[in-house]
CSV table of C-alpha atoms and ligand atoms in Angstrom, one decimal:
chain,number,residue,atom,x,y,z
A,1,MET,CA,81.5,131.0,103.5
A,2,LYS,CA,82.9,132.5,106.7
A,3,ILE,CA,81.2,132.2,110.0
A,4,ASP,CA,81.7,134.7,112.8
A,5,ARG,CA,84.5,133.3,115.0
A,6,SER,CA,84.9,136.2,117.5
A,7,LYS,CA,83.0,134.3,120.2
A,8,SER,CA,85.4,131.3,120.2
A,9,LYS,CA,88.6,133.3,120.0
A,10,ARG,CA,89.1,133.5,123.8
A,11,LEU,CA,88.2,129.9,124.6
A,12,ALA,CA,90.6,127.1,125.6
A,13,LYS,CA,91.4,124.3,123.1
A,14,ALA,CA,89.1,121.7,124.6
A,15,THR,CA,86.2,124.1,124.7
A,16,THR,CA,86.9,125.3,121.2
A,17,ALA,CA,87.0,121.7,119.9
A,18,ILE,CA,83.4,121.3,121.3
A,19,HIS,CA,81.9,124.6,120.4
A,20,ALA,CA,83.7,126.1,117.4
A,21,GLY,CA,81.8,126.1,114.2
A,22,ALA,CA,78.4,125.8,115.7
A,23,LEU,CA,75.9,127.4,113.4
A,24,ASP,CA,74.6,130.8,114.5
A,25,HIS,CA,71.5,130.5,112.4
A,26,SER,CA,69.8,127.4,113.7
A,27,VAL,CA,66.3,126.8,112.7
A,28,TYR,CA,64.9,124.8,115.7
A,29,GLY,CA,67.6,125.6,118.3
A,30,GLU,CA,69.4,122.4,117.5
A,31,VAL,CA,72.5,121.8,119.6
A,32,SER,CA,74.3,119.6,117.0
A,33,VAL,CA,75.1,120.9,113.6
A,34,PRO,CA,72.6,119.4,111.2
A,35,ILE,CA,73.6,117.5,108.0
A,36,PHE,CA,72.6,119.7,105.1
A,37,GLN,CA,72.4,116.8,102.7
A,38,THR,CA,71.7,118.8,99.6
A,39,SER,CA,73.6,119.2,96.4
A,40,THR,CA,72.3,122.6,95.5
A,41,PHE,CA,70.4,125.6,97.1
A,42,ALA,CA,67.4,127.4,95.6
A,43,PHE,CA,67.5,131.2,95.1
A,44,PRO,CA,64.4,133.2,96.0
A,45,SER,CA,64.8,135.3,92.8
A,46,ALA,CA,67.1,135.7,89.8
A,47,ALA,CA,68.5,138.9,91.3
A,48,GLU,CA,69.4,137.0,94.5
A,49,GLY,CA,71.1,134.3,92.5
A,50,ALA,CA,73.1,136.9,90.6
A,51,ALA,CA,74.1,138.6,93.8
A,52,ARG,CA,75.3,135.4,95.4
A,53,PHE,CA,77.3,134.4,92.3
A,54,SER,CA,79.0,137.8,92.1
A,55,GLY,CA,79.8,137.7,95.8
A,56,GLU,CA,77.8,140.8,96.5
A,57,LYS,CA,75.5,138.9,98.9
A,58,PRO,CA,76.3,135.9,101.2
A,59,GLY,CA,74.4,132.7,100.6
A,60,TYR,CA,74.7,129.2,99.5
A,61,ILE,CA,74.9,128.2,95.8
A,62,TYR,CA,76.0,124.6,95.3
A,63,SER,CA,77.6,122.1,97.7
A,64,ARG,CA,80.8,121.6,95.8
A,65,LEU,CA,81.5,125.3,96.5
A,66,ASP,CA,80.1,125.6,100.1
A,67,ASN,CA,77.8,123.7,102.3
A,68,PRO,CA,76.8,124.7,105.9
A,69,THR,CA,77.8,121.4,107.5
A,70,VAL,CA,81.2,121.4,105.7
A,71,ASN,CA,81.6,125.1,106.7
A,72,ALA,CA,81.0,124.2,110.3
A,73,LEU,CA,83.9,121.7,110.3
A,74,GLU,CA,86.1,124.1,108.5
A,75,GLU,CA,85.5,126.8,111.0
A,76,SER,CA,86.1,124.5,113.9
A,77,VAL,CA,89.5,123.3,112.6
A,78,ALA,CA,90.5,126.8,111.4
A,79,THR,CA,89.8,128.2,114.9
A,80,LEU,CA,91.8,125.5,116.6
A,81,GLU,CA,94.8,126.0,114.3
A,82,GLY,CA,94.5,129.8,114.6
A,83,GLY,CA,94.3,130.3,110.8
A,84,PHE,CA,92.3,132.7,108.7
A,85,GLY,CA,90.3,130.0,107.1
A,86,ALA,CA,90.2,126.3,106.2
A,87,VAL,CA,89.1,124.3,103.2
A,88,ALA,CA,87.8,120.7,103.8
A,89,THR,CA,88.8,118.1,101.2
A,90,ALA,CA,87.7,114.6,100.3
A,91,THR,CA,90.8,113.0,101.7
A,92,GLY,CA,94.1,114.0,103.3
A,93,MET,CA,95.8,113.4,100.0
A,94,ALA,CA,93.3,115.8,98.3
A,95,ALA,CA,94.5,118.4,100.9
A,96,VAL,CA,98.1,117.7,100.0
A,97,SER,CA,97.6,117.8,96.2
A,98,THR,CA,95.4,120.9,96.4
A,99,VAL,CA,98.2,122.7,98.2
A,100,TYR,CA,100.7,121.6,95.6
A,101,LEU,CA,98.5,122.7,92.8
A,102,SER,CA,97.7,126.0,94.5
A,103,PHE,CA,101.2,127.2,95.0
A,104,LEU,CA,103.6,125.5,92.6
A,105,SER,CA,104.3,126.3,88.9
A,106,ALA,CA,106.7,125.0,86.3
A,107,GLY,CA,110.3,126.0,87.2
A,108,ASP,CA,109.6,126.1,91.0
A,109,HIS,CA,111.6,124.2,93.5
A,110,VAL,CA,110.4,122.4,96.7
A,111,VAL,CA,112.4,121.5,99.8
A,112,ALA,CA,110.7,118.5,101.5
A,113,ALA,CA,111.5,116.3,104.4
A,114,ASN,CA,112.4,112.8,103.2
A,115,CYS,CA,110.1,111.2,105.8
A,116,ILE,CA,106.8,112.9,104.7
A,117,TYR,CA,103.8,110.7,104.1
A,118,GLY,CA,104.5,108.2,101.3
A,119,ALA,CA,101.9,109.6,98.8
A,120,SER,CA,102.9,113.2,99.5
A,121,ARG,CA,106.4,112.2,98.5
A,122,VAL,CA,105.4,110.2,95.4
A,123,ILE,CA,103.5,113.2,94.0
A,124,LEU,CA,106.6,115.3,94.3
A,125,GLU,CA,109.0,112.7,93.1
A,126,SER,CA,107.1,111.1,90.2
A,127,GLU,CA,104.2,113.4,89.2
A,128,LEU,CA,105.1,117.1,89.8
A,129,ILE,CA,108.4,116.5,88.1
A,130,ARG,CA,106.3,116.1,84.8
A,131,TYR,CA,105.0,119.6,85.4
A,132,GLY,CA,108.5,121.0,85.8
A,133,VAL,CA,108.6,121.2,89.6
A,134,GLU,CA,111.7,119.9,91.2
A,135,THR,CA,112.1,118.7,94.8
A,136,THR,CA,115.1,118.3,97.1
A,137,PHE,CA,114.5,115.8,99.9
A,138,VAL,CA,116.4,116.5,103.2
A,139,ASP,CA,116.4,115.2,106.8
A,140,GLY,CA,113.7,117.4,108.3
A,141,SER,CA,115.1,117.1,111.7
A,142,GLN,CA,118.3,118.9,110.6
A,143,LEU,CA,117.6,122.6,110.1
A,144,SER,CA,120.9,123.1,108.5
A,145,GLN,CA,119.9,120.7,105.7
A,146,ILE,CA,116.7,122.6,105.0
A,147,GLU,CA,118.7,125.9,104.9
A,148,LYS,CA,121.4,124.4,102.6
A,149,ALA,CA,118.8,123.0,100.2
A,150,MET,CA,117.1,126.4,99.6
A,151,ARG,CA,117.5,127.9,96.1
A,152,PRO,CA,116.3,131.2,94.6
A,153,GLN,CA,113.5,129.2,92.9
A,154,THR,CA,112.3,127.5,96.1
A,155,ARG,CA,108.6,128.3,96.6
A,156,MET,CA,107.7,125.7,99.3
A,157,VAL,CA,109.2,124.0,102.2
A,158,PHE,CA,107.1,120.9,103.1
A,159,VAL,CA,107.5,119.2,106.5
A,160,GLU,CA,105.7,116.8,108.8
A,161,THR,CA,106.4,116.8,112.6
A,162,PRO,CA,106.5,114.5,114.4
A,163,MET,CA,107.8,112.5,111.5
A,164,ASN,CA,106.7,109.1,110.3
A,165,PRO,CA,107.9,106.6,111.5
A,166,SER,CA,111.1,107.9,113.2
A,167,LEU,CA,109.1,110.3,115.4
A,168,LYS,CA,111.9,112.8,115.1
A,169,LEU,CA,110.8,116.5,114.9
A,170,THR,CA,111.3,119.5,112.7
A,171,ASP,CA,112.0,122.8,114.4
A,172,LEU,CA,109.0,124.7,113.1
A,173,ALA,CA,110.2,128.2,114.0
A,174,GLY,CA,113.6,127.5,112.3
A,175,ALA,CA,112.0,126.0,109.2
A,176,ALA,CA,109.6,129.1,109.0
A,177,ALA,CA,112.6,131.5,109.1
A,178,ALA,CA,114.4,129.5,106.5
A,179,ALA,CA,111.4,129.6,104.2
A,180,GLN,CA,110.7,133.2,104.8
A,181,LYS,CA,114.2,134.3,104.0
A,182,GLN,CA,113.7,132.9,100.5
A,183,GLY,CA,110.1,134.0,100.1
A,184,ALA,CA,108.9,130.4,100.2
A,185,LEU,CA,105.8,129.1,102.0
A,186,LEU,CA,106.2,126.8,105.0
A,187,VAL,CA,103.7,124.0,104.6
A,188,VAL,CA,103.3,121.7,107.7
A,189,ASP,CA,101.4,118.4,107.7
A,190,ASN,CA,100.2,118.5,111.3
A,191,THR,CA,98.3,115.1,111.2
A,192,PHE,CA,100.5,113.4,113.8
A,193,ALA,CA,100.1,116.1,116.5
A,194,SER,CA,96.6,117.5,115.8
A,195,PRO,CA,96.0,121.2,116.7
A,196,TYR,CA,95.3,120.1,120.3
A,197,LEU,CA,99.0,119.5,120.7
A,198,GLN,CA,100.7,121.7,118.1
A,199,ARG,CA,99.7,124.8,116.1
A,200,PRO,CA,102.3,125.4,113.4
A,201,ILE,CA,100.8,128.8,112.4
A,202,GLU,CA,102.0,130.1,115.9
A,203,PHE,CA,105.6,129.3,114.8
A,204,GLY,CA,105.2,131.0,111.3
A,205,ALA,CA,103.8,128.3,109.1
A,206,ASP,CA,101.7,129.6,106.1
A,207,ILE,CA,99.7,126.4,105.4
A,208,VAL,CA,98.7,123.6,107.7
A,209,ILE,CA,97.5,120.2,106.3
A,210,HIS,CA,95.5,117.5,108.1
A,211,SER,CA,94.5,114.0,107.2
A,212,LEU,CA,91.2,114.3,109.3
A,213,THR,CA,91.1,110.5,108.9
A,214,LYS,CA,93.5,110.2,111.8
A,215,LEU,CA,93.3,112.1,115.2
A,216,ILE,CA,90.7,114.7,114.3
A,217,ASN,CA,88.0,112.2,113.4
A,218,GLY,CA,89.5,109.6,115.7
A,219,HIS,CA,87.2,106.7,115.1
A,220,ALA,CA,88.7,104.9,112.1
A,221,ASP,CA,85.5,105.2,110.2
A,222,VAL,CA,85.8,108.2,107.8
A,223,ILE,CA,88.4,109.6,105.4
A,224,GLY,CA,88.9,113.3,105.0
A,225,GLY,CA,91.4,116.2,104.8
A,226,MET,CA,91.8,119.9,105.5
A,227,VAL,CA,93.9,122.8,104.5
A,228,ILE,CA,94.3,125.7,106.9
A,229,ALA,CA,95.7,129.0,105.7
A,230,ARG,CA,97.2,131.7,107.9
A,231,VAL,CA,96.1,134.6,105.8
A,232,ARG,CA,93.2,135.5,103.5
A,233,GLU,CA,95.1,135.5,100.3
A,234,ARG,CA,96.3,131.9,100.6
A,235,TYR,CA,92.9,130.8,101.9
A,236,ASP,CA,91.3,132.3,98.7
A,237,ARG,CA,93.8,130.6,96.5
A,238,VAL,CA,93.2,127.1,98.1
A,239,LYS,CA,89.4,127.6,98.2
A,240,ARG,CA,89.4,128.4,94.5
A,241,MET,CA,91.5,125.5,93.6
A,242,ALA,CA,89.6,123.0,95.6
A,243,ASN,CA,86.3,124.2,94.1
A,244,ILE,CA,87.4,124.1,90.5
A,245,PHE,CA,89.3,120.8,90.8
A,246,GLY,CA,86.5,119.4,92.8
A,247,ASN,CA,88.5,118.1,95.8
A,248,THR,CA,85.9,119.2,98.3
A,249,MET,CA,84.1,117.3,101.1
A,250,ASP,CA,80.6,115.8,101.3
A,251,PRO,CA,78.3,117.1,104.0
A,252,HIS,CA,77.7,113.7,105.6
A,253,GLN,CA,81.4,113.1,105.8
A,254,ALA,CA,81.9,116.5,107.4
A,255,TRP,CA,79.2,115.8,110.0
A,256,LEU,CA,80.8,112.5,111.0
A,257,ILE,CA,84.2,114.2,111.4
A,258,LEU,CA,82.7,117.1,113.3
A,259,ARG,CA,81.2,114.5,115.7
A,260,GLY,CA,84.7,113.0,116.2
A,261,LEU,CA,86.3,116.4,116.6
A,262,ARG,CA,84.1,117.3,119.5
A,263,THR,CA,86.0,114.7,121.8
A,264,LEU,CA,89.5,115.5,120.4
A,265,ALA,CA,90.8,116.8,123.8
A,266,LEU,CA,89.5,113.7,125.8
A,267,ARG,CA,90.9,111.2,123.2
A,268,VAL,CA,94.3,112.9,122.8
A,269,GLU,CA,94.7,113.3,126.6
A,270,LYS,CA,93.9,109.6,127.2
A,271,GLY,CA,96.0,108.4,124.3
A,272,GLN,CA,99.1,110.3,125.1
A,273,GLU,CA,98.8,109.3,128.8
A,274,ASN,CA,98.8,105.7,127.7
A,275,ALA,CA,101.6,106.4,125.2
A,276,MET,CA,103.9,107.9,127.8
A,277,LYS,CA,103.4,104.9,130.1
A,278,LEU,CA,103.8,102.4,127.3
A,279,ALA,CA,107.0,104.2,126.1
A,280,ARG,CA,108.5,103.9,129.6
A,281,PHE,CA,107.4,100.2,129.7
A,282,LEU,CA,108.9,99.5,126.3
A,283,GLU,CA,112.2,101.2,127.3
A,284,THR,CA,112.8,98.6,130.0
A,285,HIS,CA,111.5,95.6,128.1
A,286,PRO,CA,114.2,93.0,127.4
A,287,LYS,CA,112.9,92.3,123.9
A,288,THR,CA,113.1,96.0,122.7
A,289,THR,CA,116.3,97.6,121.4
A,290,TRP,CA,115.3,101.3,121.5
A,291,VAL,CA,112.2,103.5,121.9
A,292,SER,CA,111.4,106.8,120.1
A,293,TYR,CA,108.8,108.9,121.8
A,294,PRO,CA,109.1,112.7,122.0
A,295,GLY,CA,108.1,112.6,125.7
A,296,LEU,CA,111.0,110.5,126.8
A,297,SER,CA,114.1,112.4,128.0
A,298,SER,CA,116.1,109.9,125.8
A,299,HIS,CA,114.5,111.5,122.7
A,300,PRO,CA,117.2,113.6,121.1
A,301,GLN,CA,114.7,116.5,120.5
A,302,HIS,CA,112.9,116.2,123.8
A,303,GLU,CA,113.6,119.9,124.6
A,304,LEU,CA,112.3,121.0,121.2
A,305,ALA,CA,109.2,118.8,121.8
A,306,LYS,CA,108.5,120.7,125.0
A,307,ARG,CA,109.0,124.0,123.2
A,308,GLN,CA,106.7,123.5,120.3
A,309,MET,CA,104.2,121.0,121.4
A,310,ASP,CA,101.6,121.0,124.3
A,311,GLY,CA,102.0,117.3,124.7
A,312,PHE,CA,103.9,114.4,123.2
A,313,GLY,CA,101.2,112.6,121.2
A,314,CYS,CA,99.9,109.1,120.7
A,315,MET,CA,102.6,107.7,118.4
A,316,ILE,CA,105.5,105.5,119.5
A,317,SER,CA,108.1,103.7,117.4
A,318,PHE,CA,110.5,101.2,118.8
A,319,GLY,CA,113.0,98.5,117.8
A,320,VAL,CA,112.6,94.9,118.6
A,321,GLN,CA,115.2,92.1,118.9
A,322,ASN,CA,115.8,89.8,115.9
A,323,GLY,CA,115.1,92.5,113.3
A,324,LEU,CA,112.7,91.7,110.6
A,325,GLU,CA,111.7,88.4,112.3
A,326,GLY,CA,111.2,90.0,115.6
A,327,GLY,CA,108.9,92.6,114.0
A,328,ILE,CA,106.8,89.9,112.2
A,329,THR,CA,106.5,87.9,115.4
A,330,VAL,CA,105.0,90.9,117.2
A,331,MET,CA,102.6,91.6,114.4
A,332,ASN,CA,101.4,88.0,114.4
A,333,ASN,CA,100.9,87.8,118.1
A,334,VAL,CA,99.1,91.0,119.2
A,335,ARG,CA,95.6,90.1,120.2
A,336,LEU,CA,94.0,93.3,121.3
A,337,ILE,CA,96.1,95.8,119.3
A,338,GLY,CA,94.9,95.9,115.7
A,339,LEU,CA,97.4,95.0,113.0
A,340,ALA,CA,96.7,97.8,110.6
A,341,VAL,CA,98.1,101.0,109.0
A,342,SER,CA,96.5,104.3,109.8
A,343,LEU,CA,96.6,105.9,113.3
A,344,GLY,CA,95.0,108.3,115.7
A,345,GLY,CA,91.8,106.3,116.5
A,346,VAL,CA,90.4,105.4,119.9
A,347,GLU,CA,91.6,101.8,119.1
A,348,SER,CA,95.4,101.1,119.2
A,349,LEU,CA,97.0,99.9,116.0
A,350,ILE,CA,100.4,98.4,115.3
A,351,GLU,CA,102.4,98.4,112.1
A,352,HIS,CA,105.8,97.0,110.9
A,353,PRO,CA,107.0,99.1,108.0
A,354,ALA,CA,109.8,96.8,106.8
A,355,SER,CA,107.4,93.8,106.3
A,356,MET,CA,104.3,95.8,105.4
A,357,THR,CA,104.0,99.4,104.1
A,358,HIS,CA,107.7,99.7,103.0
A,359,ALA,CA,108.4,96.0,102.1
A,360,CYS,CA,108.8,96.9,98.4
A,361,ILE,CA,111.6,99.4,99.1
A,362,PRO,CA,115.0,97.8,98.9
A,363,PRO,CA,116.5,97.3,102.4
A,364,GLU,CA,119.4,99.8,101.8
A,365,LYS,CA,116.9,102.5,100.8
A,366,ARG,CA,114.8,101.7,103.7
A,367,ARG,CA,117.7,102.2,106.1
A,368,GLU,CA,118.5,105.5,104.4
A,369,ALA,CA,114.9,106.7,105.3
A,370,GLU,CA,115.5,105.4,108.8
A,371,ILE,CA,112.9,102.6,108.3
A,372,TYR,CA,114.9,99.9,110.1
A,373,ASP,CA,114.0,96.2,109.9
A,374,GLU,CA,113.4,96.1,113.6
A,375,LEU,CA,111.1,99.2,113.7
A,376,VAL,CA,107.6,98.8,114.9
A,377,ARG,CA,105.1,101.7,114.9
A,378,LEU,CA,102.4,101.9,117.5
A,379,SER,CA,99.4,104.3,117.5
A,380,VAL,CA,98.1,104.4,121.1
A,381,GLY,CA,94.4,104.5,121.6
A,382,CYS,CA,92.1,105.0,124.6
A,383,GLU,CA,92.0,101.5,125.9
A,384,ASP,CA,92.9,100.6,129.5
A,385,PHE,CA,96.7,100.9,130.0
A,386,ASP,CA,97.1,97.5,131.6
A,387,ASP,CA,95.4,95.7,128.8
A,388,LEU,CA,97.6,97.4,126.2
A,389,ARG,CA,100.8,96.7,128.2
A,390,ASN,CA,99.9,93.0,128.7
A,391,ASP,CA,99.1,92.6,125.0
A,392,LEU,CA,102.4,94.1,124.0
A,393,ASP,CA,104.3,92.1,126.6
A,394,GLN,CA,103.0,88.7,125.6
A,395,ALA,CA,103.6,89.6,121.9
A,396,LEU,CA,107.2,90.8,122.5
A,397,ASN,CA,107.9,87.6,124.6
A,398,ARG,CA,107.2,85.4,121.6
A,399,ILE,CA,110.2,86.8,119.8
A,400,GLY,CA,112.8,84.1,119.2
A,401,GLN,CA,110.1,81.3,119.3
A,402,ASP,CA,108.5,79.3,116.4
A,403,LYS,CA,111.4,80.2,114.0
A,404,SER,CA,110.7,77.9,111.1
A,405,ALA,CA,107.2,79.3,110.4
A,406,LEU,CA,108.7,82.8,110.5
A,407,GLU,CA,111.5,82.0,108.1
A,408,ALA,CA,109.0,81.2,105.2
A,409,GLN,CA,107.1,84.3,105.9
A,410,ILE,CA,110.2,86.6,105.9
A,411,GLU,CA,111.2,85.1,102.6
A,412,ALA,CA,107.8,85.7,101.1
A,413,SER,CA,107.8,89.3,102.4
A,414,GLN,CA,111.1,90.0,100.7
A,415,GLU,CA,110.2,88.8,97.3
A,416,PRO,CA,110.5,91.4,94.6
A,417,GLY,CA,107.5,92.6,92.7
A,418,CYS,CA,105.2,92.9,95.7
B,501,PLP,C1,97.2,109.4,106.4
B,501,PLP,C2,98.1,110.6,106.2
B,501,PLP,C3,97.9,111.3,105.0
B,501,PLP,C4,96.9,111.0,103.9
B,501,PLP,O1,95.6,111.2,104.3
B,501,PLP,P1,94.4,110.3,103.7
B,501,PLP,O2,93.3,110.8,104.5
B,501,PLP,O3,94.7,108.9,103.9
B,501,PLP,O4,94.3,110.7,102.3
B,501,PLP,C5,98.8,112.5,104.9
B,501,PLP,N1,99.7,112.8,105.8
B,501,PLP,C6,99.8,112.0,106.9
B,501,PLP,C7,100.9,112.4,107.9
B,501,PLP,C8,99.0,110.9,107.2
B,501,PLP,O5,99.2,110.2,108.3
C-alpha cells in the first residue's frame, strides 16, 4: 500500500532517512513506527473485505501482501532512492531472485558484470540457464564491453557499483544508455553505496536492489532485502511476484531495519571518513602493494566516482606482501577488526577472498575475476580511527613472520573439495 510521500520530497537525505515512512495514521501519537505483529487483518464487513480484495478500497488484508511496518520501511527506502515504490523481501537474495523472476522469460538474454555478488551470479549461471535464460558476463567497469555484449534478445543489464571486491565502478549513465538502446532494463545492486551515497535511478536505472543486511540496517543483526522500481508498471510487477512467490518481509524484521536506517547518514559519514584516512594510511604502509578506494586520486575511476557518488563509501580493498600467506597472516592477527564476511555494519570487518569466500575457485579463475591472492577486503565501521589504524598496522607488520605455521594453513586452504 502506498503512503503519501509528498511531505518528504523536499527534504535532504539525512532528514529523509530519519522521517520518511513515518505513519500518518498513528493511534497514540507514537513517534516510532510500531511493530504490527499480525499475520492477518479483520474486515468490518463482508462488503469491506470484498472492496479491499478488488482494490476498490485501501486497507490491509494479510501480511504476506502488505503490513504497515513493512510498508513504512518500503516507503523510506523508495523515497531515499527516488523510486516510485519499493518491495521489501526476506533477504537480499530474495530481492535479486524476485527481480530475475519478474522480468526474464525463456529466450531472454542478460548482460551481467562478472563481479556481481556470488549468489546473484550463480543463479544466472547455473539456474536460470535451465529456464532458457542466457547470460553474458563482462567487465562492468568497461562500458564498451557492456555495449558489445548487447543482443536483440537482451532484456536486462545487471551491474553492481562499486564492485566486489575490486571496488571498480560501473558508469551508471553509460550503462543506462546502453540498456535503453536495446529496450533492456538496467538493474543496479546498490548495496555497497547505499542511497545515501548513490541513487542509480537519477542516472537512468529502472530497478535498484539492496541487501538491507549491509549498510541500510548497519548493525550486523538482521538479514533483509529491497527492490526499488522507478515507475509504477515495474513496481506492480515486482510486488505481484514477491506476493505470489512469498518472498516478502516479516514486520519485526522491517522494524529492526527501520531502526537501523534512521542513523544511515551518521554511520556512513563516520565510516567513510575512517575509510578515507585508512586508505591513505594503507597506501603508505610498507607491507601493502596497492590500495583500491574510489576516494583516492590513484583510483582509475576517481573522476567517475566524484560524478556519480556523493561520497566514496566504507569499503577498501588492498594488496598485501607475500600473497596468500600475507593475507592469511593479516586475518589471523587482527584483534579489533572482525574476521567475517558481510559488510556495512558499525563494526569493521575484514575478509581475505582467496583463502575464504573464493578459496574453492581455481587460482587462474580467481585472477580472471580480479580476486588476487594478496587481496584483502575491509569494511570500515564507526570505531575510533586510531584504534583501527593501530590494529591494521600491527597485523600487517606480522607478515613474513611465523612462516611454518602458515605453510600448513595455506596448504589446507588450497585443498580441493572444500
Ligand atoms: C550481501 C549481498 C547480497 C545478498 O544479500 P543477503 O541479504 O545476504 O541475501 C547481494 N548483493 C550484494 C552486493 C551483497 O553484498
